[in-house]
mmCIF file of C-alpha atoms (C1' of nucleotides) and ligand atoms in Angstrom:
data_model
loop_
_atom_site.group_PDB
_atom_site.id
_atom_site.type_symbol
_atom_site.label_atom_id
_atom_site.label_comp_id
_atom_site.label_asym_id
_atom_site.label_seq_id
_atom_site.Cartn_x
_atom_site.Cartn_y
_atom_site.Cartn_z
ATOM 1 C CA MET A 13 110.076 72.081 104.219
ATOM 2 C CA ASP A 14 108.966 73.864 107.407
ATOM 3 C CA ASN A 15 105.807 75.721 106.474
ATOM 4 C CA PRO A 16 106.012 79.317 108.498
ATOM 5 C CA PHE A 17 102.406 80.041 107.881
ATOM 6 C CA ALA A 18 100.464 79.994 111.091
ATOM 7 C CA PRO A 19 97.980 77.224 111.254
ATOM 8 C CA PRO A 20 94.300 78.336 111.180
ATOM 9 C CA GLY A 21 93.613 76.845 114.791
ATOM 10 C CA HIS A 22 96.887 78.123 116.719
ATOM 11 C CA ASP A 23 96.697 80.074 120.017
ATOM 12 C CA HIS A 24 96.531 83.481 118.528
ATOM 13 C CA ALA A 25 95.829 85.171 121.785
ATOM 14 C CA SER A 26 99.378 84.507 122.461
ATOM 15 C CA CYS A 27 100.793 85.972 119.344
ATOM 16 C CA VAL A 28 99.060 89.188 120.319
ATOM 17 C CA LEU A 29 100.131 89.194 123.916
ATOM 18 C CA SER A 30 103.724 88.531 122.962
ATOM 19 C CA ALA A 31 103.643 91.276 120.432
ATOM 20 C CA LEU A 32 102.492 93.668 122.776
ATOM 21 C CA ASP A 33 104.850 92.611 125.514
ATOM 22 C CA ALA A 34 107.656 92.985 122.874
ATOM 23 C CA ALA A 35 106.321 96.470 122.051
ATOM 24 C CA GLU A 36 106.422 97.676 125.550
ATOM 25 C CA ALA A 37 109.797 96.156 126.071
ATOM 26 C CA VAL A 38 111.245 97.919 122.764
ATOM 27 C CA CYS A 39 109.717 101.227 123.604
ATOM 28 C CA ALA A 40 110.702 101.291 127.121
ATOM 29 C CA ARG A 41 114.448 100.331 126.322
ATOM 30 C CA ARG A 42 114.302 103.251 123.716
ATOM 31 C CA GLY A 43 112.700 105.739 125.698
ATOM 32 C CA GLU A 44 109.646 105.972 123.182
ATOM 33 C CA ARG A 45 106.126 106.223 124.388
ATOM 34 C CA LEU A 46 103.788 103.396 123.470
ATOM 35 C CA THR A 47 100.400 105.339 124.363
ATOM 36 C CA PRO A 48 97.001 103.771 124.773
ATOM 37 C CA LEU A 49 96.186 104.777 121.032
ATOM 38 C CA ARG A 50 99.389 103.402 119.720
ATOM 39 C CA ARG A 51 99.166 100.326 121.747
ATOM 40 C CA ARG A 52 95.670 99.808 120.617
ATOM 41 C CA VAL A 53 96.370 100.261 117.005
ATOM 42 C CA LEU A 54 99.128 97.731 117.450
ATOM 43 C CA GLU A 55 96.623 95.339 119.014
ATOM 44 C CA LEU A 56 94.223 95.845 116.025
ATOM 45 C CA VAL A 57 96.759 95.299 113.551
ATOM 46 C CA TRP A 58 97.546 91.941 115.168
ATOM 47 C CA ARG A 59 93.848 90.936 114.756
ATOM 48 C CA GLY A 60 95.226 88.232 112.659
ATOM 49 C CA HIS A 61 98.088 87.356 110.538
ATOM 50 C CA ARG A 62 96.367 89.040 107.451
ATOM 51 C CA PRO A 63 97.682 92.532 106.387
ATOM 52 C CA VAL A 64 95.126 95.238 107.382
ATOM 53 C CA GLY A 65 94.393 98.379 105.503
ATOM 54 C CA ALA A 66 94.657 101.801 107.159
ATOM 55 C CA TYR A 67 91.274 102.569 106.479
ATOM 56 C CA ASP A 68 89.997 99.068 108.072
ATOM 57 C CA LEU A 69 91.703 100.243 111.139
ATOM 58 C CA LEU A 70 90.214 103.494 110.957
ATOM 59 C CA ALA A 71 86.782 101.751 110.993
ATOM 60 C CA MET A 72 87.542 99.651 113.971
ATOM 61 C CA LEU A 73 88.615 102.637 115.788
ATOM 62 C CA GLN A 74 85.713 104.657 114.775
ATOM 63 C CA HIS A 75 83.455 101.713 115.913
ATOM 64 C CA GLU A 76 84.957 101.960 119.565
ATOM 65 C CA ARG A 77 85.586 105.650 119.841
ATOM 66 C CA GLY A 78 83.205 107.407 117.482
ATOM 67 C CA ARG A 79 84.735 110.182 115.266
ATOM 68 C CA VAL A 80 88.116 109.412 114.280
ATOM 69 C CA ALA A 81 90.016 110.877 111.407
ATOM 70 C CA PRO A 82 92.518 109.065 109.113
ATOM 71 C CA PRO A 83 95.606 111.235 110.542
ATOM 72 C CA THR A 84 94.982 109.540 113.942
ATOM 73 C CA VAL A 85 95.463 106.007 112.416
ATOM 74 C CA TYR A 86 98.404 107.169 109.888
ATOM 75 C CA ARG A 87 100.304 108.728 112.765
ATOM 76 C CA ALA A 88 100.048 105.640 115.085
ATOM 77 C CA LEU A 89 100.965 103.595 112.182
ATOM 78 C CA ASP A 90 103.978 105.651 111.360
ATOM 79 C CA PHE A 91 105.274 105.379 114.827
ATOM 80 C CA LEU A 92 104.873 101.588 114.828
ATOM 81 C CA CYS A 93 106.524 101.386 111.558
ATOM 82 C CA GLU A 94 109.388 103.562 112.730
ATOM 83 C CA GLN A 95 109.966 101.258 115.830
ATOM 84 C CA GLY A 96 109.815 98.241 113.554
ATOM 85 C CA LEU A 97 106.729 96.983 115.382
ATOM 86 C CA VAL A 98 104.575 97.160 112.115
ATOM 87 C CA HIS A 99 105.694 96.798 108.547
ATOM 88 C CA ARG A 100 103.886 98.243 105.502
ATOM 89 C CA LEU A 101 103.346 95.810 102.481
ATOM 90 C CA ASP A 102 103.797 98.086 99.506
ATOM 91 C CA SER A 103 102.348 95.434 97.128
ATOM 92 C CA LEU A 104 99.070 95.403 99.095
ATOM 93 C CA GLN A 105 99.073 99.057 100.588
ATOM 94 C CA ALA A 106 98.474 97.374 104.002
ATOM 95 C CA PHE A 107 100.159 96.915 107.347
ATOM 96 C CA ILE A 108 101.079 93.923 109.334
ATOM 97 C CA GLY A 109 102.518 93.215 112.827
ATOM 98 C CA CYS A 110 106.205 92.495 113.099
ATOM 99 C CA GLY A 111 106.832 88.819 113.273
ATOM 100 C CA GLN A 112 110.390 89.456 114.836
ATOM 101 C CA ALA A 113 109.670 92.202 117.446
ATOM 102 C CA ALA A 114 110.712 89.684 120.205
ATOM 103 C CA ASP A 115 114.270 89.180 118.509
ATOM 104 C CA HIS A 116 114.719 92.817 117.730
ATOM 105 C CA GLN A 117 118.452 93.290 117.271
ATOM 106 C CA ASP A 118 118.021 96.943 116.558
ATOM 107 C CA GLY A 119 119.683 96.940 112.978
ATOM 108 C CA ARG A 120 119.489 100.828 112.876
ATOM 109 C CA GLU A 121 119.222 103.780 115.060
ATOM 110 C CA ASP A 122 115.504 103.798 114.797
ATOM 111 C CA GLY A 123 113.720 100.342 115.281
ATOM 112 C CA ARG A 124 113.284 99.506 111.571
ATOM 113 C CA HIS A 125 114.990 96.406 110.203
ATOM 114 C CA ARG A 126 115.106 94.196 107.039
ATOM 115 C CA ALA A 127 111.633 92.501 106.589
ATOM 116 C CA HIS A 128 110.821 90.100 103.808
ATOM 117 C CA PHE A 129 107.479 88.576 103.203
ATOM 118 C CA LEU A 130 105.683 85.610 101.845
ATOM 119 C CA ILE A 131 102.008 86.672 100.948
ATOM 120 C CA CYS A 132 99.290 83.948 100.232
ATOM 121 C CA ARG A 133 96.663 84.957 97.808
ATOM 122 C CA ASP A 134 94.222 82.552 98.672
ATOM 123 C CA CYS A 135 94.175 82.814 102.498
ATOM 124 C CA GLY A 136 95.579 86.331 102.662
ATOM 125 C CA ILE A 137 98.052 85.528 105.285
ATOM 126 C CA ALA A 138 101.501 87.092 104.986
ATOM 127 C CA VAL A 139 104.550 85.928 106.996
ATOM 128 C CA GLU A 140 107.739 87.537 107.826
ATOM 129 C CA VAL A 141 110.779 85.487 106.924
ATOM 130 C CA ARG A 142 114.317 85.679 107.268
ATOM 131 C CA ASP A 143 116.909 83.880 105.163
ATOM 132 C CA GLY A 144 120.624 84.302 105.117
ATOM 133 C CA GLN A 145 121.097 83.166 101.759
ATOM 134 C CA LEU A 146 118.716 85.774 100.415
ATOM 135 C CA ASP A 147 120.392 88.403 102.419
ATOM 136 C CA GLY A 148 123.620 87.423 101.199
ATOM 137 C CA ALA A 149 122.506 87.477 97.419
ATOM 138 C CA ILE A 150 121.085 90.915 98.095
ATOM 139 C CA SER A 151 124.245 92.278 99.532
ATOM 140 C CA HIS A 152 126.260 90.660 97.067
ATOM 141 C CA LEU A 153 124.204 92.187 94.068
ATOM 142 C CA ALA A 154 124.128 95.557 95.687
ATOM 143 C CA GLY A 155 128.065 95.416 96.164
ATOM 144 C CA ARG A 156 128.717 94.444 92.649
ATOM 145 C CA ALA A 157 126.603 97.409 91.262
ATOM 146 C CA GLY A 158 128.252 99.894 93.710
ATOM 147 C CA PHE A 159 124.791 100.394 95.241
ATOM 148 C CA ALA A 160 124.324 101.356 98.994
ATOM 149 C CA ILE A 161 120.939 99.868 100.106
ATOM 150 C CA SER A 162 118.868 101.765 102.570
ATOM 151 C CA ASP A 163 115.436 100.063 102.142
ATOM 152 C CA GLU A 164 114.421 96.729 100.824
ATOM 153 C CA THR A 165 110.934 95.759 99.577
ATOM 154 C CA ILE A 166 110.722 92.122 99.070
ATOM 155 C CA GLU A 167 107.300 90.585 98.888
ATOM 156 C CA LEU A 168 106.744 87.377 97.445
ATOM 157 C CA SER A 169 103.109 86.520 96.443
ATOM 158 C CA GLY A 170 101.695 83.109 95.783
ATOM 159 C CA ARG A 171 99.959 80.240 97.550
ATOM 160 C CA CYS A 172 101.064 78.805 100.760
ATOM 161 C CA ALA A 173 101.380 75.241 101.320
ATOM 162 C CA ASP A 174 97.993 74.660 103.230
ATOM 163 C CA CYS A 175 96.131 76.400 100.163
ATOM 164 C CA GLN A 176 97.955 74.274 97.763
ATOM 165 C CA ASN A 177 97.013 71.152 99.579
ATOM 166 C CA GLU A 178 93.351 72.233 100.025
ATOM 167 C CA TRP A 179 93.078 72.355 96.045
ATOM 168 C CA ILE A 180 94.474 68.761 95.717
ATOM 169 C CA MET A 181 92.224 67.547 98.491
ATOM 170 C CA GLY A 182 89.215 69.320 96.854
ATOM 171 C CA ALA A 183 88.125 71.126 99.897
ATOM 172 C CA MET B 29 131.762 96.547 90.097
ATOM 173 C CA ASP B 30 129.866 97.248 87.076
ATOM 174 C CA ASN B 31 127.339 100.160 87.642
ATOM 175 C CA PRO B 32 124.027 99.373 85.975
ATOM 176 C CA PHE B 33 122.745 102.816 86.192
ATOM 177 C CA ALA B 34 122.556 104.613 82.768
ATOM 178 C CA PRO B 35 125.080 107.455 82.755
ATOM 179 C CA PRO B 36 123.634 111.132 82.566
ATOM 180 C CA GLY B 37 124.927 111.727 79.196
ATOM 181 C CA HIS B 38 124.143 108.401 77.431
ATOM 182 C CA ASP B 39 122.291 108.037 74.067
ATOM 183 C CA HIS B 40 118.727 108.000 75.551
ATOM 184 C CA ALA B 41 117.113 108.354 72.160
ATOM 185 C CA SER B 42 118.346 104.719 71.370
ATOM 186 C CA CYS B 43 116.921 103.556 74.687
ATOM 187 C CA VAL B 44 113.624 104.807 73.550
ATOM 188 C CA LEU B 45 113.983 103.463 70.030
ATOM 189 C CA SER B 46 115.017 100.029 71.053
ATOM 190 C CA ALA B 47 112.273 99.842 73.573
ATOM 191 C CA LEU B 48 109.544 100.906 70.985
ATOM 192 C CA ASP B 49 111.169 98.169 68.517
ATOM 193 C CA ALA B 50 111.062 95.480 71.087
ATOM 194 C CA ALA B 51 107.431 96.302 72.092
ATOM 195 C CA GLU B 52 106.427 96.152 68.206
ATOM 196 C CA ALA B 53 108.100 92.807 68.028
ATOM 197 C CA VAL B 54 106.740 91.258 71.207
ATOM 198 C CA CYS B 55 103.243 92.509 70.407
ATOM 199 C CA ALA B 56 103.455 91.222 66.807
ATOM 200 C CA ARG B 57 104.611 87.867 67.810
ATOM 201 C CA ARG B 58 101.858 87.424 70.226
ATOM 202 C CA GLY B 59 99.081 88.873 68.268
ATOM 203 C CA GLU B 60 98.692 91.845 70.651
ATOM 204 C CA ARG B 61 97.835 95.279 69.404
ATOM 205 C CA LEU B 62 100.248 97.893 70.162
ATOM 206 C CA THR B 63 97.802 100.749 69.337
ATOM 207 C CA PRO B 64 98.799 104.472 68.718
ATOM 208 C CA LEU B 65 97.637 105.266 72.419
ATOM 209 C CA ARG B 66 99.660 102.418 73.896
ATOM 210 C CA ARG B 67 102.613 103.023 71.936
ATOM 211 C CA ARG B 68 102.619 106.654 73.008
ATOM 212 C CA VAL B 69 102.202 105.706 76.599
ATOM 213 C CA LEU B 70 105.131 103.526 76.363
ATOM 214 C CA GLU B 71 107.119 106.366 74.667
ATOM 215 C CA LEU B 72 106.162 108.720 77.497
ATOM 216 C CA VAL B 73 107.061 106.136 80.093
ATOM 217 C CA TRP B 74 110.517 105.930 78.254
ATOM 218 C CA ARG B 75 110.938 109.693 78.895
ATOM 219 C CA GLY B 76 113.844 108.728 81.055
ATOM 220 C CA HIS B 77 115.183 106.250 83.564
ATOM 221 C CA ARG B 78 113.105 107.562 86.229
ATOM 222 C CA PRO B 79 109.740 105.956 87.245
ATOM 223 C CA VAL B 80 106.839 108.019 86.038
ATOM 224 C CA GLY B 81 103.392 108.352 87.972
ATOM 225 C CA ALA B 82 100.248 107.404 86.251
ATOM 226 C CA TYR B 83 99.011 111.051 86.761
ATOM 227 C CA ASP B 84 102.032 112.459 85.306
ATOM 228 C CA LEU B 85 101.398 110.546 82.254
ATOM 229 C CA LEU B 86 97.924 111.643 82.385
ATOM 230 C CA ALA B 87 99.084 115.242 82.512
ATOM 231 C CA MET B 88 101.546 114.654 79.477
ATOM 232 C CA LEU B 89 98.628 113.223 77.567
ATOM 233 C CA GLN B 90 96.307 116.061 78.488
ATOM 234 C CA HIS B 91 98.666 118.387 77.345
ATOM 235 C CA GLU B 92 99.010 117.006 73.723
ATOM 236 C CA ARG B 93 95.354 115.714 73.360
ATOM 237 C CA GLY B 94 93.166 117.839 75.532
ATOM 238 C CA ARG B 95 90.688 116.018 77.767
ATOM 239 C CA VAL B 96 92.103 112.472 78.946
ATOM 240 C CA ALA B 97 90.508 110.781 81.777
ATOM 241 C CA PRO B 98 92.668 108.396 84.231
ATOM 242 C CA PRO B 99 91.098 105.152 82.765
ATOM 243 C CA THR B 100 92.761 105.876 79.527
ATOM 244 C CA VAL B 101 96.224 105.910 81.107
ATOM 245 C CA TYR B 102 95.631 103.033 83.536
ATOM 246 C CA ARG B 103 94.161 100.866 80.565
ATOM 247 C CA ALA B 104 97.302 101.732 78.636
ATOM 248 C CA LEU B 105 99.514 100.795 81.476
ATOM 249 C CA ASP B 106 97.611 97.643 82.252
ATOM 250 C CA PHE B 107 98.247 96.350 78.831
ATOM 251 C CA LEU B 108 101.916 97.426 78.913
ATOM 252 C CA CYS B 109 102.348 95.742 82.343
ATOM 253 C CA GLU B 110 100.464 92.627 81.147
ATOM 254 C CA GLN B 111 102.878 92.248 78.190
ATOM 255 C CA GLY B 112 105.905 92.882 80.293
ATOM 256 C CA LEU B 113 106.866 96.119 78.560
ATOM 257 C CA VAL B 114 106.449 98.185 81.642
ATOM 258 C CA HIS B 115 106.701 97.386 85.533
ATOM 259 C CA ARG B 116 105.142 98.995 88.384
ATOM 260 C CA LEU B 117 107.281 99.924 91.277
ATOM 261 C CA ASP B 118 105.022 99.208 94.209
ATOM 262 C CA SER B 119 107.170 101.048 96.662
ATOM 263 C CA LEU B 120 106.861 104.306 94.593
ATOM 264 C CA GLN B 121 103.532 103.778 92.959
ATOM 265 C CA ALA B 122 105.073 104.425 89.625
ATOM 266 C CA PHE B 123 105.833 103.029 86.462
ATOM 267 C CA ILE B 124 109.015 102.261 84.528
ATOM 268 C CA GLY B 125 109.777 100.839 81.040
ATOM 269 C CA CYS B 126 111.023 97.141 81.085
ATOM 270 C CA GLY B 127 114.818 97.066 80.807
ATOM 271 C CA GLN B 128 114.842 93.524 79.297
ATOM 272 C CA ALA B 129 112.007 93.973 76.882
ATOM 273 C CA ALA B 130 114.448 92.961 74.088
ATOM 274 C CA ASP B 131 115.697 89.625 75.590
ATOM 275 C CA HIS B 132 112.005 88.529 76.506
ATOM 276 C CA GLN B 133 112.142 84.921 77.183
ATOM 277 C CA ASP B 134 108.438 84.884 77.931
ATOM 278 C CA GLY B 135 108.420 83.302 81.287
ATOM 279 C CA ARG B 136 104.774 82.915 81.360
ATOM 280 C CA GLU B 137 101.546 82.788 79.309
ATOM 281 C CA ASP B 138 101.244 86.406 79.434
ATOM 282 C CA GLY B 139 104.348 88.519 78.875
ATOM 283 C CA ARG B 140 105.174 89.163 82.502
ATOM 284 C CA HIS B 141 108.429 88.184 83.902
ATOM 285 C CA ARG B 142 110.602 88.419 87.061
ATOM 286 C CA ALA B 143 111.714 91.930 87.597
ATOM 287 C CA HIS B 144 113.924 93.214 90.321
ATOM 288 C CA PHE B 145 115.137 96.863 90.932
ATOM 289 C CA LEU B 146 117.670 99.235 92.321
ATOM 290 C CA ILE B 147 116.233 102.637 92.964
ATOM 291 C CA CYS B 148 118.457 105.626 93.774
ATOM 292 C CA ARG B 149 116.830 107.988 96.151
ATOM 293 C CA ASP B 150 119.081 110.872 95.004
ATOM 294 C CA CYS B 151 118.926 110.882 91.318
ATOM 295 C CA GLY B 152 115.564 109.057 91.064
ATOM 296 C CA ILE B 153 116.780 106.521 88.617
ATOM 297 C CA ALA B 154 115.618 103.030 88.786
ATOM 298 C CA VAL B 155 117.346 99.927 87.013
ATOM 299 C CA GLU B 156 116.048 96.500 86.429
ATOM 300 C CA VAL B 157 118.642 93.962 87.535
ATOM 301 C CA ARG B 158 118.755 90.251 87.099
ATOM 302 C CA ASP B 159 120.877 87.996 89.176
ATOM 303 C CA GLY B 160 121.090 84.216 89.177
ATOM 304 C CA GLN B 161 122.194 83.988 92.899
ATOM 305 C CA LEU B 162 119.185 86.182 93.972
ATOM 306 C CA ASP B 163 116.690 83.979 91.813
ATOM 307 C CA GLY B 164 118.163 81.023 93.330
ATOM 308 C CA ALA B 165 117.933 82.304 97.108
ATOM 309 C CA ILE B 166 114.276 83.229 96.267
ATOM 310 C CA SER B 167 113.338 79.873 94.878
ATOM 311 C CA HIS B 168 115.214 78.101 97.592
ATOM 312 C CA LEU B 169 113.476 80.063 100.224
ATOM 313 C CA ALA B 170 109.936 79.350 98.725
ATOM 314 C CA GLY B 171 110.709 75.756 98.204
ATOM 315 C CA ARG B 172 111.725 75.145 102.009
ATOM 316 C CA ALA B 173 108.523 76.934 102.882
ATOM 317 C CA GLY B 174 106.270 75.034 100.479
ATOM 318 C CA PHE B 175 105.331 78.239 98.848
ATOM 319 C CA ALA B 176 104.379 78.404 95.274
ATOM 320 C CA ILE B 177 105.368 81.970 94.113
ATOM 321 C CA SER B 178 103.263 83.677 91.380
ATOM 322 C CA ASP B 179 104.569 87.273 91.726
ATOM 323 C CA GLU B 180 107.546 88.982 93.134
ATOM 324 C CA THR B 181 107.996 92.516 94.434
ATOM 325 C CA ILE B 182 111.688 93.271 94.839
ATOM 326 C CA GLU B 183 112.745 96.805 95.146
ATOM 327 C CA LEU B 184 115.983 97.858 96.699
ATOM 328 C CA SER B 185 116.313 101.588 97.569
ATOM 329 C CA GLY B 186 119.450 103.543 98.271
ATOM 330 C CA ARG B 187 122.166 105.407 96.545
ATOM 331 C CA CYS B 188 123.645 104.542 93.217
ATOM 332 C CA ALA B 189 127.357 104.674 92.877
ATOM 333 C CA ASP B 190 127.623 108.104 91.056
ATOM 334 C CA CYS B 191 125.434 109.712 93.691
ATOM 335 C CA GLN B 192 127.571 108.220 96.391
ATOM 336 C CA ASN B 193 130.688 109.678 94.396
ATOM 337 C CA GLU B 194 129.067 113.125 94.267
ATOM 338 C CA TRP B 195 128.810 113.295 97.822
ATOM 339 C CA ILE B 196 132.607 112.493 98.186
ATOM 340 C CA MET B 197 133.433 115.207 95.557
ATOM 341 C CA GLY B 198 131.489 117.635 97.167
ATOM 342 C CA ALA B 199 129.389 118.375 93.821
ATOM 343 C "C1'" DA C 22 102.354 123.641 142.188
ATOM 344 C "C1'" DT C 23 103.430 126.657 138.399
ATOM 345 C "C1'" DT C 24 105.460 127.522 134.256
ATOM 346 C "C1'" DC C 25 106.928 126.262 129.946
ATOM 347 C "C1'" DA C 26 108.410 123.510 126.011
ATOM 348 C "C1'" DT C 27 107.644 119.209 123.816
ATOM 349 C "C1'" DT C 28 104.825 115.632 122.390
ATOM 350 C "C1'" DT C 29 100.629 113.655 121.176
ATOM 351 C "C1'" DT C 30 96.010 113.937 119.552
ATOM 352 C "C1'" DG C 31 91.962 116.169 117.617
ATOM 353 C "C1'" DT C 32 89.753 118.502 113.530
ATOM 354 C "C1'" DT C 33 89.109 120.071 108.875
ATOM 355 C "C1'" DA C 34 90.424 119.994 104.523
ATOM 356 C "C1'" DT C 35 92.598 118.505 100.669
ATOM 357 C "C1'" DG C 36 95.731 115.735 97.684
ATOM 358 C "C1'" DT C 37 97.016 111.483 95.411
ATOM 359 C "C1'" DT C 38 96.300 107.006 93.136
ATOM 360 C "C1'" DA C 39 93.062 103.732 91.082
ATOM 361 C "C1'" DT C 40 88.580 101.499 89.587
ATOM 362 C "C1'" DA C 41 83.594 100.739 88.328
ATOM 363 C "C1'" DT C 42 80.277 101.508 84.877
ATOM 364 C "C1'" DC C 43 78.224 102.484 80.591
ATOM 365 C "C1'" DA C 44 78.461 104.917 76.014
ATOM 366 C "C1'" DT C 45 80.881 105.423 71.725
ATOM 367 C "C1'" DT C 46 84.204 104.358 68.330
ATOM 368 C "C1'" DT C 47 87.509 101.539 65.984
ATOM 369 C "C1'" DT C 48 89.041 97.168 64.278
ATOM 370 C "C1'" DG C 49 89.127 92.676 62.236
ATOM 371 C "C1'" DT C 50 85.885 89.031 60.073
ATOM 372 C "C1'" DG C 51 82.605 86.636 57.253
ATOM 373 C "C1'" DC D 16 78.072 95.519 54.382
ATOM 374 C "C1'" DA D 17 76.700 93.363 58.842
ATOM 375 C "C1'" DC D 18 78.411 91.859 62.978
ATOM 376 C "C1'" DA D 19 81.010 90.687 67.041
ATOM 377 C "C1'" DA D 20 85.021 91.936 69.660
ATOM 378 C "C1'" DA D 21 88.307 95.165 71.270
ATOM 379 C "C1'" DA D 22 89.610 99.530 72.320
ATOM 380 C "C1'" DT D 23 88.532 104.170 73.950
ATOM 381 C "C1'" DG D 24 85.735 107.957 75.783
ATOM 382 C "C1'" DA D 25 83.364 109.947 79.671
ATOM 383 C "C1'" DT D 26 81.436 110.467 84.092
ATOM 384 C "C1'" DA D 27 81.471 109.293 88.669
ATOM 385 C "C1'" DT D 28 83.329 107.502 92.734
ATOM 386 C "C1'" DA D 29 86.357 104.615 95.617
ATOM 387 C "C1'" DA D 30 90.535 103.878 98.235
ATOM 388 C "C1'" DC D 31 94.713 105.554 100.101
ATOM 389 C "C1'" DA D 32 97.640 109.202 102.376
ATOM 390 C "C1'" DT D 33 99.111 113.995 103.981
ATOM 391 C "C1'" DA D 34 99.062 119.258 105.130
ATOM 392 C "C1'" DA D 35 97.954 122.578 108.352
ATOM 393 C "C1'" DC D 36 96.364 124.150 112.378
ATOM 394 C "C1'" DA D 37 94.103 123.861 117.245
ATOM 395 C "C1'" DA D 38 93.691 121.655 121.546
ATOM 396 C "C1'" DA D 39 95.265 118.691 125.035
ATOM 397 C "C1'" DA D 40 98.483 115.700 127.412
ATOM 398 C "C1'" DT D 41 103.143 114.901 129.173
ATOM 399 C "C1'" DG D 42 107.420 115.712 131.394
ATOM 400 C "C1'" DA D 43 111.117 118.551 133.283
ATOM 401 C "C1'" DA D 44 112.622 122.807 135.586
ATOM 402 C "C1'" DT D 45 111.741 126.189 138.754
HETATM 403 ZN ZN1 ZN E 205 98.562 84.174 115.568
HETATM 404 ZN ZN1 ZN E 206 97.286 80.358 102.132
HETATM 405 ZN ZN1 ZN E 207 118.385 105.845 78.440
HETATM 406 ZN ZN1 ZN E 208 121.735 108.114 91.677
#
DNA sequence: ATTCATTTTGTTATGTTATATCATTTTGTG
DNA sequence: CACAAAATGATATAACATAACAAAATGAAT
């Protein structure tokens, strides 16, 4: 029983810093360019641990730079997703910073990697999780079916431990 | 190694018939109304084993009834999804007939149930799969995190066995 | 430094998916 | 029939995403 959800009062500034540092390192190693725009979008995605919509990011950028069009945001997000620094949550049509960017093992040629999520419907927080047993079950299932996996969308929605407790406590 | 993908030349008419029969039975048992529109939309979803977009369905309906607006389709799809007769594939933003409607165990109050998919990017076919080991891994993962799952989005994209063989054969 | 190809960003327009709202019709019930 | 509830029709709009082309920034080679 170890709750992987970041507690409300944690030092989030350090989450952001380590994400940006990891991004710099990853891009440097691969010869990719983490431009000011891309870096800023990554920073905005890391505003919190809640998935962010592309148009929310667009609004934030417009607030700080005036006219910005959707392609600007989507291109930055595409880059960040390719590098595995951001993930898209298909069930929410929203984006979240990668929680494993530091331990990037470079599963593929590009920077993408398996990413599985728990998403709390009450507090809205999503966390990237990694589980060997789950990975094994998926590989085994695909193997038996003769299926060659190239992408996994695994998103579990429900209520995190904290939100369940709040109900019990009557908060 | 048992390939769960329906082969190209199978008797699809019987897939459709059994899906419609199962739907009638499920709705009758629950006191829900499988109206002509809903039944027709279900039939159209079952056109094949490839996920269908809502606007594709809309076009088909318009072709046979003249003016039809998006809400007509989405309402029918909402109903069918609630009854577990159709599933939405979040990674594709498309819908597919439930492959387990016959063995409906009614996991919940409404007709929804766990649904996991293999989706072939070459032939476009998607199949609903069920795997005890996968279910167990998910439950175990959630349990350890103190997370209460209410919905699962599990969609594995890649290449089905047949499409892999076609490449080898040079077809 | 100047050229030049490549990459990134800006800009405009449009495409795709989904929902809100209210009117009308159909259905089941007393 | 009268009535309430459920389903459908109709209009408008919201939310998410991409195509296509122009301009600017970058990096490498002369
Ligand atoms: Zn944090
Ligand atoms: Zn929560
Ligand atoms: Zn079939
Ligand atoms: Zn295939």
